[in-house]
Amino acid sequence: MPLVTAGVVVLDCAEPEKLALFYKLLLEAEDTDATANLVEIRAADGFRMAFRRDMNATPPSWPRPENSLQAHLDFLVEDLDAAERRVVELGGRPLEAKDVPGPYEERMCSDPAGHSFTLRRGRQAAPKQG
């Protein structure tokens, strides 16, 4: 048994209820716990996220250098266009309109509170050419 195991990814934000709803709908997750200052969700695959109230939370400014990236999440998707449309429907926004160079197809987005994340094609037979 490992000494340390993965727990919960926690994002600080001013409105945890709203941010939890965004990720709950995006991941088709369910609520597992909620208090006045913390909401936790669990996706069908077991991935857990929590959203902690911090009225002084400052969203990352990536790709601008001030306040930088802080951290970001990667989500695996089968259809990049459909996943990006869903992010926008739920109040998130794309951060880059062009394809990112490299062997994987991915798109950068942010949630309604400004936390960045990547939508990455999860099942791909061969690396992207070019």
JSON list of C-alpha atoms in Angstrom, two decimals:
[
{"chain": "A", "resi": 1, "resn": "MET", "atom": "CA", "xyz": [0.00, 0.00, 0.00]},
{"chain": "A", "resi": 2, "resn": "PRO", "atom": "CA", "xyz": [1.46, 3.41, -0.92]},
{"chain": "A", "resi": 3, "resn": "LEU", "atom": "CA", "xyz": [2.36, 5.87, 1.80]},
{"chain": "A", "resi": 4, "resn": "VAL", "atom": "CA", "xyz": [0.48, 8.67, 0.01]},
{"chain": "A", "resi": 5, "resn": "THR", "atom": "CA", "xyz": [-2.54, 8.34, -2.28]},
{"chain": "A", "resi": 6, "resn": "ALA", "atom": "CA", "xyz": [-4.34, 10.94, -4.38]},
{"chain": "A", "resi": 7, "resn": "GLY", "atom": "CA", "xyz": [-7.11, 12.76, -2.58]},
{"chain": "A", "resi": 8, "resn": "VAL", "atom": "CA", "xyz": [-9.14, 15.64, -3.91]},
{"chain": "A", "resi": 9, "resn": "VAL", "atom": "CA", "xyz": [-8.21, 18.48, -6.27]},
{"chain": "A", "resi": 10, "resn": "VAL", "atom": "CA", "xyz": [-9.33, 21.66, -4.50]},
{"chain": "A", "resi": 11, "resn": "LEU", "atom": "CA", "xyz": [-9.87, 24.99, -6.27]},
{"chain": "A", "resi": 12, "resn": "ASP", "atom": "CA", "xyz": [-10.22, 28.20, -4.29]},
{"chain": "A", "resi": 13, "resn": "CYS", "atom": "CA", "xyz": [-12.91, 30.58, -5.53]},
{"chain": "A", "resi": 14, "resn": "ALA", "atom": "CA", "xyz": [-15.34, 33.23, -4.31]},
{"chain": "A", "resi": 15, "resn": "GLU", "atom": "CA", "xyz": [-18.48, 31.21, -5.17]},
{"chain": "A", "resi": 16, "resn": "PRO", "atom": "CA", "xyz": [-17.91, 27.47, -4.66]},
{"chain": "A", "resi": 17, "resn": "GLU", "atom": "CA", "xyz": [-21.54, 26.53, -5.34]},
{"chain": "A", "resi": 18, "resn": "LYS", "atom": "CA", "xyz": [-21.45, 28.06, -8.83]},
{"chain": "A", "resi": 19, "resn": "LEU", "atom": "CA", "xyz": [-18.04, 26.63, -9.72]},
{"chain": "A", "resi": 20, "resn": "ALA", "atom": "CA", "xyz": [-19.02, 23.18, -8.42]},
{"chain": "A", "resi": 21, "resn": "LEU", "atom": "CA", "xyz": [-22.11, 23.27, -10.63]},
{"chain": "A", "resi": 22, "resn": "PHE", "atom": "CA", "xyz": [-19.96, 24.09, -13.70]},
{"chain": "A", "resi": 23, "resn": "TYR", "atom": "CA", "xyz": [-17.69, 21.09, -13.10]},
{"chain": "A", "resi": 24, "resn": "LYS", "atom": "CA", "xyz": [-20.57, 18.86, -11.99]},
{"chain": "A", "resi": 25, "resn": "LEU", "atom": "CA", "xyz": [-22.31, 19.41, -15.33]},
{"chain": "A", "resi": 26, "resn": "LEU", "atom": "CA", "xyz": [-19.09, 19.25, -17.36]},
{"chain": "A", "resi": 27, "resn": "LEU", "atom": "CA", "xyz": [-17.99, 15.95, -15.77]},
{"chain": "A", "resi": 28, "resn": "GLU", "atom": "CA", "xyz": [-21.51, 14.57, -15.29]},
{"chain": "A", "resi": 29, "resn": "ALA", "atom": "CA", "xyz": [-20.60, 14.22, -11.61]},
{"chain": "A", "resi": 30, "resn": "GLU", "atom": "CA", "xyz": [-22.57, 14.08, -8.40]},
{"chain": "A", "resi": 31, "resn": "ASP", "atom": "CA", "xyz": [-22.35, 16.06, -5.16]},
{"chain": "A", "resi": 32, "resn": "THR", "atom": "CA", "xyz": [-20.70, 14.18, -2.34]},
{"chain": "A", "resi": 33, "resn": "ASP", "atom": "CA", "xyz": [-20.37, 16.79, 0.40]},
{"chain": "A", "resi": 34, "resn": "ALA", "atom": "CA", "xyz": [-21.22, 20.43, 0.96]},
{"chain": "A", "resi": 35, "resn": "THR", "atom": "CA", "xyz": [-20.66, 22.86, 3.80]},
{"chain": "A", "resi": 36, "resn": "ALA", "atom": "CA", "xyz": [-20.90, 26.63, 3.96]},
{"chain": "A", "resi": 37, "resn": "ASN", "atom": "CA", "xyz": [-17.37, 26.98, 2.58]},
{"chain": "A", "resi": 38, "resn": "LEU", "atom": "CA", "xyz": [-16.70, 23.79, 0.60]},
{"chain": "A", "resi": 39, "resn": "VAL", "atom": "CA", "xyz": [-18.49, 21.78, -2.07]},
{"chain": "A", "resi": 40, "resn": "GLU", "atom": "CA", "xyz": [-17.13, 18.42, -3.23]},
{"chain": "A", "resi": 41, "resn": "ILE", "atom": "CA", "xyz": [-18.11, 16.42, -6.32]},
{"chain": "A", "resi": 42, "resn": "ARG", "atom": "CA", "xyz": [-17.23, 12.96, -7.65]},
{"chain": "A", "resi": 43, "resn": "ALA", "atom": "CA", "xyz": [-17.23, 12.03, -11.34]},
{"chain": "A", "resi": 44, "resn": "ALA", "atom": "CA", "xyz": [-18.42, 8.62, -12.53]},
{"chain": "A", "resi": 45, "resn": "ASP", "atom": "CA", "xyz": [-14.78, 7.50, -12.93]},
{"chain": "A", "resi": 46, "resn": "GLY", "atom": "CA", "xyz": [-14.07, 8.37, -9.27]},
{"chain": "A", "resi": 47, "resn": "PHE", "atom": "CA", "xyz": [-12.23, 11.67, -9.90]},
{"chain": "A", "resi": 48, "resn": "ARG", "atom": "CA", "xyz": [-12.93, 14.03, -6.99]},
{"chain": "A", "resi": 49, "resn": "MET", "atom": "CA", "xyz": [-12.88, 17.83, -6.95]},
{"chain": "A", "resi": 50, "resn": "ALA", "atom": "CA", "xyz": [-13.71, 20.32, -4.24]},
{"chain": "A", "resi": 51, "resn": "PHE", "atom": "CA", "xyz": [-14.31, 24.05, -4.34]},
{"chain": "A", "resi": 52, "resn": "ARG", "atom": "CA", "xyz": [-13.33, 26.09, -1.28]},
{"chain": "A", "resi": 53, "resn": "ARG", "atom": "CA", "xyz": [-14.68, 29.55, -0.54]},
{"chain": "A", "resi": 54, "resn": "ASP", "atom": "CA", "xyz": [-11.95, 32.19, -0.51]},
{"chain": "A", "resi": 55, "resn": "MET", "atom": "CA", "xyz": [-13.26, 35.71, -0.97]},
{"chain": "A", "resi": 56, "resn": "ASN", "atom": "CA", "xyz": [-9.70, 36.87, -1.75]},
{"chain": "A", "resi": 57, "resn": "ALA", "atom": "CA", "xyz": [-9.04, 34.23, -4.42]},
{"chain": "A", "resi": 58, "resn": "THR", "atom": "CA", "xyz": [-7.40, 35.73, -7.49]},
{"chain": "A", "resi": 59, "resn": "PRO", "atom": "CA", "xyz": [-7.94, 33.85, -10.75]},
{"chain": "A", "resi": 60, "resn": "PRO", "atom": "CA", "xyz": [-4.86, 32.96, -12.76]},
{"chain": "A", "resi": 61, "resn": "SER", "atom": "CA", "xyz": [-4.03, 35.32, -15.61]},
{"chain": "A", "resi": 62, "resn": "TRP", "atom": "CA", "xyz": [-2.49, 32.77, -17.97]},
{"chain": "A", "resi": 63, "resn": "PRO", "atom": "CA", "xyz": [-1.26, 33.29, -20.66]},
{"chain": "A", "resi": 64, "resn": "ARG", "atom": "CA", "xyz": [-0.28, 36.74, -19.34]},
{"chain": "A", "resi": 65, "resn": "PRO", "atom": "CA", "xyz": [2.76, 36.59, -17.01]},
{"chain": "A", "resi": 66, "resn": "GLU", "atom": "CA", "xyz": [1.23, 38.38, -13.99]},
{"chain": "A", "resi": 67, "resn": "ASN", "atom": "CA", "xyz": [-0.24, 35.92, -11.51]},
{"chain": "A", "resi": 68, "resn": "SER", "atom": "CA", "xyz": [0.74, 33.25, -14.07]},
{"chain": "A", "resi": 69, "resn": "LEU", "atom": "CA", "xyz": [-0.75, 29.79, -14.41]},
{"chain": "A", "resi": 70, "resn": "GLN", "atom": "CA", "xyz": [-0.81, 28.59, -10.76]},
{"chain": "A", "resi": 71, "resn": "ALA", "atom": "CA", "xyz": [-2.11, 25.16, -11.80]},
{"chain": "A", "resi": 72, "resn": "HIS", "atom": "CA", "xyz": [-4.38, 23.66, -14.41]},
{"chain": "A", "resi": 73, "resn": "LEU", "atom": "CA", "xyz": [-6.32, 20.48, -15.04]},
{"chain": "A", "resi": 74, "resn": "ASP", "atom": "CA", "xyz": [-6.26, 18.16, -18.05]},
{"chain": "A", "resi": 75, "resn": "PHE", "atom": "CA", "xyz": [-9.50, 16.50, -19.14]},
{"chain": "A", "resi": 76, "resn": "LEU", "atom": "CA", "xyz": [-9.55, 13.71, -21.72]},
{"chain": "A", "resi": 77, "resn": "VAL", "atom": "CA", "xyz": [-12.25, 13.98, -24.39]},
{"chain": "A", "resi": 78, "resn": "GLU", "atom": "CA", "xyz": [-13.15, 12.11, -27.55]},
{"chain": "A", "resi": 79, "resn": "ASP", "atom": "CA", "xyz": [-14.57, 15.12, -29.44]},
{"chain": "A", "resi": 80, "resn": "LEU", "atom": "CA", "xyz": [-12.72, 18.43, -28.92]},
{"chain": "A", "resi": 81, "resn": "ASP", "atom": "CA", "xyz": [-15.34, 20.55, -30.69]},
{"chain": "A", "resi": 82, "resn": "ALA", "atom": "CA", "xyz": [-18.25, 19.10, -28.71]},
{"chain": "A", "resi": 83, "resn": "ALA", "atom": "CA", "xyz": [-16.36, 19.41, -25.41]},
{"chain": "A", "resi": 84, "resn": "GLU", "atom": "CA", "xyz": [-15.41, 23.02, -26.11]},
{"chain": "A", "resi": 85, "resn": "ARG", "atom": "CA", "xyz": [-19.03, 23.87, -27.00]},
{"chain": "A", "resi": 86, "resn": "ARG", "atom": "CA", "xyz": [-20.13, 22.31, -23.69]},
{"chain": "A", "resi": 87, "resn": "VAL", "atom": "CA", "xyz": [-17.58, 24.39, -21.76]},
{"chain": "A", "resi": 88, "resn": "VAL", "atom": "CA", "xyz": [-18.95, 27.58, -23.36]},
{"chain": "A", "resi": 89, "resn": "GLU", "atom": "CA", "xyz": [-22.59, 26.52, -22.74]},
{"chain": "A", "resi": 90, "resn": "LEU", "atom": "CA", "xyz": [-21.74, 26.10, -19.04]},
{"chain": "A", "resi": 91, "resn": "GLY", "atom": "CA", "xyz": [-20.12, 29.55, -18.73]},
{"chain": "A", "resi": 92, "resn": "GLY", "atom": "CA", "xyz": [-16.47, 28.71, -19.38]},
{"chain": "A", "resi": 93, "resn": "ARG", "atom": "CA", "xyz": [-14.42, 30.14, -22.22]},
{"chain": "A", "resi": 94, "resn": "PRO", "atom": "CA", "xyz": [-11.72, 29.06, -24.66]},
{"chain": "A", "resi": 95, "resn": "LEU", "atom": "CA", "xyz": [-8.29, 30.59, -24.02]},
{"chain": "A", "resi": 96, "resn": "GLU", "atom": "CA", "xyz": [-6.71, 29.72, -27.37]},
{"chain": "A", "resi": 97, "resn": "ALA", "atom": "CA", "xyz": [-8.44, 29.61, -30.72]},
{"chain": "A", "resi": 98, "resn": "LYS", "atom": "CA", "xyz": [-5.57, 27.97, -32.61]},
{"chain": "A", "resi": 99, "resn": "ASP", "atom": "CA", "xyz": [-4.22, 24.44, -32.43]},
{"chain": "A", "resi": 100, "resn": "VAL", "atom": "CA", "xyz": [-1.46, 23.97, -29.87]},
{"chain": "A", "resi": 101, "resn": "PRO", "atom": "CA", "xyz": [1.79, 22.69, -31.42]},
{"chain": "A", "resi": 102, "resn": "GLY", "atom": "CA", "xyz": [2.90, 19.23, -30.43]},
{"chain": "A", "resi": 103, "resn": "PRO", "atom": "CA", "xyz": [1.93, 15.61, -30.86]},
{"chain": "A", "resi": 104, "resn": "TYR", "atom": "CA", "xyz": [-1.44, 15.85, -29.08]},
{"chain": "A", "resi": 105, "resn": "GLU", "atom": "CA", "xyz": [-4.62, 17.66, -30.02]},
{"chain": "A", "resi": 106, "resn": "GLU", "atom": "CA", "xyz": [-5.72, 19.90, -27.17]},
{"chain": "A", "resi": 107, "resn": "ARG", "atom": "CA", "xyz": [-7.49, 23.15, -26.36]},
{"chain": "A", "resi": 108, "resn": "MET", "atom": "CA", "xyz": [-7.00, 25.48, -23.41]},
{"chain": "A", "resi": 109, "resn": "CYS", "atom": "CA", "xyz": [-10.11, 26.76, -21.63]},
{"chain": "A", "resi": 110, "resn": "SER", "atom": "CA", "xyz": [-11.03, 28.41, -18.36]},
{"chain": "A", "resi": 111, "resn": "ASP", "atom": "CA", "xyz": [-13.89, 27.84, -15.97]},
{"chain": "A", "resi": 112, "resn": "PRO", "atom": "CA", "xyz": [-16.22, 30.70, -14.95]},
{"chain": "A", "resi": 113, "resn": "ALA", "atom": "CA", "xyz": [-13.88, 31.65, -12.06]},
{"chain": "A", "resi": 114, "resn": "GLY", "atom": "CA", "xyz": [-10.82, 31.84, -14.35]},
{"chain": "A", "resi": 115, "resn": "HIS", "atom": "CA", "xyz": [-9.05, 28.54, -13.52]},
{"chain": "A", "resi": 116, "resn": "SER", "atom": "CA", "xyz": [-7.46, 27.17, -16.69]},
{"chain": "A", "resi": 117, "resn": "PHE", "atom": "CA", "xyz": [-7.75, 23.60, -17.92]},
{"chain": "A", "resi": 118, "resn": "THR", "atom": "CA", "xyz": [-6.93, 21.62, -21.02]},
{"chain": "A", "resi": 119, "resn": "LEU", "atom": "CA", "xyz": [-9.28, 19.56, -23.12]},
{"chain": "A", "resi": 120, "resn": "ARG", "atom": "CA", "xyz": [-7.10, 16.85, -24.65]},
{"chain": "A", "resi": 121, "resn": "ARG", "atom": "CA", "xyz": [-8.14, 14.23, -27.16]},
{"chain": "A", "resi": 122, "resn": "GLY", "atom": "CA", "xyz": [-8.03, 11.05, -25.12]},
{"chain": "A", "resi": 123, "resn": "ARG", "atom": "CA", "xyz": [-8.15, 8.35, -27.75]},
{"chain": "A", "resi": 124, "resn": "GLN", "atom": "CA", "xyz": [-5.93, 8.92, -30.73]},
{"chain": "A", "resi": 125, "resn": "ALA", "atom": "CA", "xyz": [-4.32, 6.29, -32.93]},
{"chain": "A", "resi": 126, "resn": "ALA", "atom": "CA", "xyz": [-1.30, 8.35, -34.00]},
{"chain": "A", "resi": 127, "resn": "PRO", "atom": "CA", "xyz": [0.29, 11.70, -33.09]},
{"chain": "A", "resi": 128, "resn": "LYS", "atom": "CA", "xyz": [-0.89, 14.81, -34.90]},
{"chain": "A", "resi": 129, "resn": "GLN", "atom": "CA", "xyz": [1.19, 15.59, -37.99]},
{"chain": "A", "resi": 130, "resn": "GLY", "atom": "CA", "xyz": [2.66, 19.05, -38.55]}
]
